[in-house]
PDB file of C-alpha atoms in Angstrom:
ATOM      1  CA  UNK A   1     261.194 135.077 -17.422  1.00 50.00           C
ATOM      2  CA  UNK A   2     262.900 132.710 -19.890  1.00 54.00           C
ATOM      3  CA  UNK A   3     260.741 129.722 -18.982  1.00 53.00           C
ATOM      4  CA  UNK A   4     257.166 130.079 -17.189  1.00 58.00           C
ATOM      5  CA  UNK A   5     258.542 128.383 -13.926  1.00 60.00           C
ATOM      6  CA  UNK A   6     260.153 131.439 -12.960  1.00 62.00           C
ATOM      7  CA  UNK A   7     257.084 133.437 -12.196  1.00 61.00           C
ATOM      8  CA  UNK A   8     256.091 130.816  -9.459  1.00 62.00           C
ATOM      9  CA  UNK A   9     259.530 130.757  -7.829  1.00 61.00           C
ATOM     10  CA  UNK A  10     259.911 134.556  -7.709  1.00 64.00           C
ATOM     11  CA  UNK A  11     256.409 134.801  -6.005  1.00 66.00           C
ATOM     12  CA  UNK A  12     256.809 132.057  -4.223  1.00 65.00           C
ATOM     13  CA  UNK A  13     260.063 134.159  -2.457  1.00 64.00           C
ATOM     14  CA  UNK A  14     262.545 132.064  -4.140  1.00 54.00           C
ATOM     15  CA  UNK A  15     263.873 134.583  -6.008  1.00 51.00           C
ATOM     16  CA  UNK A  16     267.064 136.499  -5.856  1.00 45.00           C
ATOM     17  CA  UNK A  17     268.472 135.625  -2.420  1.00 42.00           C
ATOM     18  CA  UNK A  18     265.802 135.129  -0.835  1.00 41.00           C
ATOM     19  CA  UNK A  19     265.340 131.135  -0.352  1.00 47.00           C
ATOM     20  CA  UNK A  20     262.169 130.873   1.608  1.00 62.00           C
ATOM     21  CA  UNK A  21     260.445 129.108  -1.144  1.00 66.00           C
ATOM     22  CA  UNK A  22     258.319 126.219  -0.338  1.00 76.00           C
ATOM     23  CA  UNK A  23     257.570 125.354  -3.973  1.00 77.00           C
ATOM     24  CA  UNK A  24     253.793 126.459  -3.598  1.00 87.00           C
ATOM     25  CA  UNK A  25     252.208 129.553  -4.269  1.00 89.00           C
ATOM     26  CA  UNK A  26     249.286 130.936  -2.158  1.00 90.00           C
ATOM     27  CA  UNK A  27     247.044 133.111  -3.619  1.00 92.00           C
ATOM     28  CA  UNK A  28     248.245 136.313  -1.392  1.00 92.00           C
ATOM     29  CA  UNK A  29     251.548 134.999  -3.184  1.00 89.00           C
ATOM     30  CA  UNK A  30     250.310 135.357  -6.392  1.00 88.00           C
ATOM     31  CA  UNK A  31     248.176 138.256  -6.016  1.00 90.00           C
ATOM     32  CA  UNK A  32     251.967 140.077  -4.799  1.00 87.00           C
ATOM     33  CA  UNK A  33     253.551 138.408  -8.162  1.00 85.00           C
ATOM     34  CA  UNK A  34     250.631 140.084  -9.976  1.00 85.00           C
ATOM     35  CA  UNK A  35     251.257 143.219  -8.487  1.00 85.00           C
ATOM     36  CA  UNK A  36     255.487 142.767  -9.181  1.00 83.00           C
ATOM     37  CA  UNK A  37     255.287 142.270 -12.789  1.00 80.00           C
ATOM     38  CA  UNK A  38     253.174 145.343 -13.528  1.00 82.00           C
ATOM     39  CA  UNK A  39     250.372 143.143 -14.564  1.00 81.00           C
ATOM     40  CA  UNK A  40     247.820 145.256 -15.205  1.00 79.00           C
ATOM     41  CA  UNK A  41     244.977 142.420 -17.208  1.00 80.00           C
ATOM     42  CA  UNK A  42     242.940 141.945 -13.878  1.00 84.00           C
ATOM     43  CA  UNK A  43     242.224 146.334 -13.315  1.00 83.00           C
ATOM     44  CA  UNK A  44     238.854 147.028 -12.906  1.00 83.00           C
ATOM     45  CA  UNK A  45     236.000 146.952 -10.400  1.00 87.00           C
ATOM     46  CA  UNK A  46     236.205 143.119  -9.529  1.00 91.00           C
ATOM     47  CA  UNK A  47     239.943 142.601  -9.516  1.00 90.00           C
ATOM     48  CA  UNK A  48     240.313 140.796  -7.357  1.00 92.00           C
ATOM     49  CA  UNK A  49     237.774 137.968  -7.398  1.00 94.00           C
ATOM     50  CA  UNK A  50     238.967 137.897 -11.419  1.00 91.00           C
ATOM     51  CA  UNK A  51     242.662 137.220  -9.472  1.00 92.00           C
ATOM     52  CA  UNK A  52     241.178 135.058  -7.413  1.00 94.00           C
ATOM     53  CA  UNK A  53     239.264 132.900 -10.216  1.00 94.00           C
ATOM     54  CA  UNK A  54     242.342 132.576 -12.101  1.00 92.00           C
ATOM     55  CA  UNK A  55     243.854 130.810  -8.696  1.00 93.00           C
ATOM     56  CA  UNK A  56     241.340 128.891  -8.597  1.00 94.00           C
ATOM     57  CA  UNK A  57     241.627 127.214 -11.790  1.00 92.00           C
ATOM     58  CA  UNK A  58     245.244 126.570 -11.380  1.00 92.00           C
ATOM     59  CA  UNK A  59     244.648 124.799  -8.116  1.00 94.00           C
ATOM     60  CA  UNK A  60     242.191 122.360  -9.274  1.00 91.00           C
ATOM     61  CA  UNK A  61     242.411 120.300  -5.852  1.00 91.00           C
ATOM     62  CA  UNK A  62     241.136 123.396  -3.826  1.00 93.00           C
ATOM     63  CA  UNK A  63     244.143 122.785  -1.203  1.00 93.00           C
ATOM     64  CA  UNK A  64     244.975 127.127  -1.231  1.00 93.00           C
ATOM     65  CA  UNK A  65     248.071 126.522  -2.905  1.00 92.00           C
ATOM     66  CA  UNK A  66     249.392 126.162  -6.753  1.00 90.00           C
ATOM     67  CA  UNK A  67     252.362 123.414  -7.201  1.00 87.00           C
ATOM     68  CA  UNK A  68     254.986 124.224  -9.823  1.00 84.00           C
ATOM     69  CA  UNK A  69     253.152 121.373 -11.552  1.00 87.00           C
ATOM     70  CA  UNK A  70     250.168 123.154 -11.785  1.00 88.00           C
ATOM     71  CA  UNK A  71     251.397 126.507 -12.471  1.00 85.00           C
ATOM     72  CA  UNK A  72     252.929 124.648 -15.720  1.00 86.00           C
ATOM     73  CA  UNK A  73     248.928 124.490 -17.332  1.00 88.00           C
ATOM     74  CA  UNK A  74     249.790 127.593 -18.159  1.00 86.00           C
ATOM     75  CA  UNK A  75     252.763 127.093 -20.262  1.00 87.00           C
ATOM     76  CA  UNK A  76     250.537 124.507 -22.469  1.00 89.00           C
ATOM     77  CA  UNK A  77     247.688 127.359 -22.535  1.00 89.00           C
ATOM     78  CA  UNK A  78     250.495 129.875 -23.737  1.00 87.00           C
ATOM     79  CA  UNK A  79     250.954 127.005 -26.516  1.00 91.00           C
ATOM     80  CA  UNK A  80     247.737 126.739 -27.013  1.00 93.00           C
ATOM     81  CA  UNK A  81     247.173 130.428 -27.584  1.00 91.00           C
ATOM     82  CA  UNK A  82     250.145 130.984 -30.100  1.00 91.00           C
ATOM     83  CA  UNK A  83     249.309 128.227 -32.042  1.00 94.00           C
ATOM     84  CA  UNK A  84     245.362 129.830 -31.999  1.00 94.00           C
ATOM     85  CA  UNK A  85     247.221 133.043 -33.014  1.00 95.00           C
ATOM     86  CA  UNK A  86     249.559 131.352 -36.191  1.00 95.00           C
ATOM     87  CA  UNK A  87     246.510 130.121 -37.358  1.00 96.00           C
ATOM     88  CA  UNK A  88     244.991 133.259 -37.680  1.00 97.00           C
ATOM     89  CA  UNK A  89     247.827 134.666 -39.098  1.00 97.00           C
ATOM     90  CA  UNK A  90     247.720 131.645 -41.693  1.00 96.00           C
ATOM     91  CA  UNK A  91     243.778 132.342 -42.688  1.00 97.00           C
ATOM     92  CA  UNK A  92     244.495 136.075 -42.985  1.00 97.00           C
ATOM     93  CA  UNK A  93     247.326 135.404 -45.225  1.00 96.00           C
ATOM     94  CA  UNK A  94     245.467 132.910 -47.366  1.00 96.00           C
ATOM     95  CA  UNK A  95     242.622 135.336 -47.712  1.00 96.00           C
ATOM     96  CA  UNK A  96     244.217 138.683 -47.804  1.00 96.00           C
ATOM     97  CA  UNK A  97     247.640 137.721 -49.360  1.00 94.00           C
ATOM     98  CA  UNK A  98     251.304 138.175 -47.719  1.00 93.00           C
ATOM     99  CA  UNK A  99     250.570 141.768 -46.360  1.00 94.00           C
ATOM    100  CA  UNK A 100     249.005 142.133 -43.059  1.00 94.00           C
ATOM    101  CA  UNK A 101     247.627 145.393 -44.477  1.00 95.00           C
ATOM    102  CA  UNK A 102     245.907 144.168 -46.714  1.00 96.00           C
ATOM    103  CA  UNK A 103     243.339 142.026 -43.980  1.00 96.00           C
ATOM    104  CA  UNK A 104     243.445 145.383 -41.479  1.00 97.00           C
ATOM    105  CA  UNK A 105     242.022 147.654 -44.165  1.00 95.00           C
ATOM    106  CA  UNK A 106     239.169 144.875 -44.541  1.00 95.00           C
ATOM    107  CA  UNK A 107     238.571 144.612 -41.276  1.00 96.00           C
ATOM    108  CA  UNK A 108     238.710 148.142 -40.686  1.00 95.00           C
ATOM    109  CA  UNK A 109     236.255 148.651 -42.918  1.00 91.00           C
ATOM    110  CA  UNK A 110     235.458 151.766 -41.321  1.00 93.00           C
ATOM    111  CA  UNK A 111     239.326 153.029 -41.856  1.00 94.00           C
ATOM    112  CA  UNK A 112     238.560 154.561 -38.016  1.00 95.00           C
ATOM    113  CA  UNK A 113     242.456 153.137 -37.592  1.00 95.00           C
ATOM    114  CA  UNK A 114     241.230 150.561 -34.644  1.00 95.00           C
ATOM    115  CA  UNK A 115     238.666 148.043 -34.317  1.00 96.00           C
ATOM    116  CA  UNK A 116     236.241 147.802 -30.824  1.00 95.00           C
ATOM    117  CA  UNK A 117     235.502 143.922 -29.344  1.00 95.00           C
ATOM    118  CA  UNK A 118     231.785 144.501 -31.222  1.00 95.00           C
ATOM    119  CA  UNK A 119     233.580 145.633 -34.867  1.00 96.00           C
ATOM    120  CA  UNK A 120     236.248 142.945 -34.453  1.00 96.00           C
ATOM    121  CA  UNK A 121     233.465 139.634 -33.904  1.00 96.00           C
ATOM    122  CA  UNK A 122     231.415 140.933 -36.920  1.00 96.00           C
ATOM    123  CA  UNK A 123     234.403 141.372 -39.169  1.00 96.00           C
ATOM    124  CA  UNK A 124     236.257 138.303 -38.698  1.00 96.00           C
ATOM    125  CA  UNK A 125     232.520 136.473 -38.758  1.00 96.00           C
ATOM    126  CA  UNK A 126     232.857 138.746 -41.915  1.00 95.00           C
ATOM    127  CA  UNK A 127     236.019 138.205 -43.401  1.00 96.00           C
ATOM    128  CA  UNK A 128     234.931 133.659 -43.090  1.00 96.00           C
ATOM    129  CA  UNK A 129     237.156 133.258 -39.808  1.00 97.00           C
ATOM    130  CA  UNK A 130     235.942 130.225 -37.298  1.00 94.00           C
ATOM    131  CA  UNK A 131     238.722 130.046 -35.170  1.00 94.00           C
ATOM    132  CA  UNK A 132     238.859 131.649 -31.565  1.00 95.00           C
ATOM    133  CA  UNK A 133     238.241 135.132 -32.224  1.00 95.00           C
ATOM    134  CA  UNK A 134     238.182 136.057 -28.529  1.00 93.00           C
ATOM    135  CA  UNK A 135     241.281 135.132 -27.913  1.00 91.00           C
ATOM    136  CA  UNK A 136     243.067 136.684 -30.808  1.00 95.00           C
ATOM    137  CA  UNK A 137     241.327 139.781 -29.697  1.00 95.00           C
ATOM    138  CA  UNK A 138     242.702 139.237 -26.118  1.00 91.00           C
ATOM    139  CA  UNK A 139     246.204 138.912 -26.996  1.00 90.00           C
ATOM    140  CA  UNK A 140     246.338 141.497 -29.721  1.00 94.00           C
ATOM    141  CA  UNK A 141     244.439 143.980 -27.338  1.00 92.00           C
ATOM    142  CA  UNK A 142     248.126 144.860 -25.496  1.00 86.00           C
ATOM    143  CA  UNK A 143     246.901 147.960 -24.396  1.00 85.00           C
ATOM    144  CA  UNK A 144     243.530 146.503 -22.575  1.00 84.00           C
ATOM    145  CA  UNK A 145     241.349 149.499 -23.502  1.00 88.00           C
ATOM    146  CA  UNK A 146     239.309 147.160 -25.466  1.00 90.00           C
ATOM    147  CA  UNK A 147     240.202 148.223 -28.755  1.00 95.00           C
ATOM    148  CA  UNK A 148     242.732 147.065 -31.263  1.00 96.00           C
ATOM    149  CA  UNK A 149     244.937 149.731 -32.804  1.00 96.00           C
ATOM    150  CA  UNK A 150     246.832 148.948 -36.308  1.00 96.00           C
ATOM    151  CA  UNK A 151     250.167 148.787 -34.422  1.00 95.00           C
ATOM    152  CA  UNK A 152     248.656 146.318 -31.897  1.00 96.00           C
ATOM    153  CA  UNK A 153     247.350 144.000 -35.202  1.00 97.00           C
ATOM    154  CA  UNK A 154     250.869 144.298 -36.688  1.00 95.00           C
ATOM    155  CA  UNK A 155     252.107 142.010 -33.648  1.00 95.00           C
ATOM    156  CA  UNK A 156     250.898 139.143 -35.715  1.00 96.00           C
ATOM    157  CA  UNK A 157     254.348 139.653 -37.740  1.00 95.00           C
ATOM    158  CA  UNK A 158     255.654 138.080 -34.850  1.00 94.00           C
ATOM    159  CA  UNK A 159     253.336 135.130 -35.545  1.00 93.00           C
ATOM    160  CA  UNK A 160     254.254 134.156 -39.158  1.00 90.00           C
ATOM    161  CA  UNK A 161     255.160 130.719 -39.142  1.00 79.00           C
ATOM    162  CA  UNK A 162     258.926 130.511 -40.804  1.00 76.00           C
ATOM    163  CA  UNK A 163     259.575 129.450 -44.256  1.00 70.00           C
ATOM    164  CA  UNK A 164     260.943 126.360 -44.991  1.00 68.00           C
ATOM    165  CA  UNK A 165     264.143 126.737 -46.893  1.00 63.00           C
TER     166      UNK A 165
END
């Protein structure tokens, strides 16, 4: 989607041409988005109460349906979380120097080539980092086995904040 609104209007069934959106999303609605986009974050033996939780939180009233208003809390957590993740990026390069490579062989330390939720806590406690390790590890954990490969950690590229010229 090129803007975070568009999830809610293609569950809602505004998408395409269908035009029975109402502008609110019930949780069977987003639990059928879920399923569309291939989301796969929520697998596991409580899916869907973990679903459900997530609904929740975006409908903080408890009316059974999220507004487009409130599905837009998540575009200021998706701020929140790359600016958590540029950060990072910034403390690794002030520590470790311009190459990423240099920070993954120290917290590999091990030099297994990926770093479990356990290794990952006690190296960036390590390594001096204060920040929200959890969520870096969420984010750069793309393949959810709970594990962070080198290519996964080389996502923070991505992060670098630009140069000013």
């Amino acid at each position: 989607f090129a803007h975070i609104d568009g999830g809610v209007r293609d569950a809602d069934g505004g998408g395409g041409t269908n035009t029975t959106s109402n502008g609110e999303l019930t949780l069977r609605e987003f639990e059928a988005g879920i399923r569309d986009i291939g989301c796969h974050k929520f697998k596991g033996p409580n899916e869907k109460e973990r679903i459900a939780a997530v609904f929740r939180y975006l409908d903080p009233g408890g009316e059974g349906n999220v507004s487009l208003q409130e599905w837009q809390i998540l575009d200021q957590l998706w701020k929140e979380f790359v600016l958590s993740i540029q950060e990072f990026v910034q403390f690794l390069i002030y520590a470790f120097g311009d190459e990423l490579e240099f920070a993954w062989e120290e917290l590999d330390d091990d030099g297994s080539g990926e770093l479990s939720e356990d290794e990952w806590f006690q190296a960036v406690k390590r390594i001096g980092y204060f920040g929200p390790a959890r969520v870096v590890f969420a984010l750069l954990d793309g393949s959810d086995d709970g594990n962070i490969s080198w290519d996964e950690f080389r996502e923070l590229e991505k992060y670098r904040r630009k140069k000013k010229t």
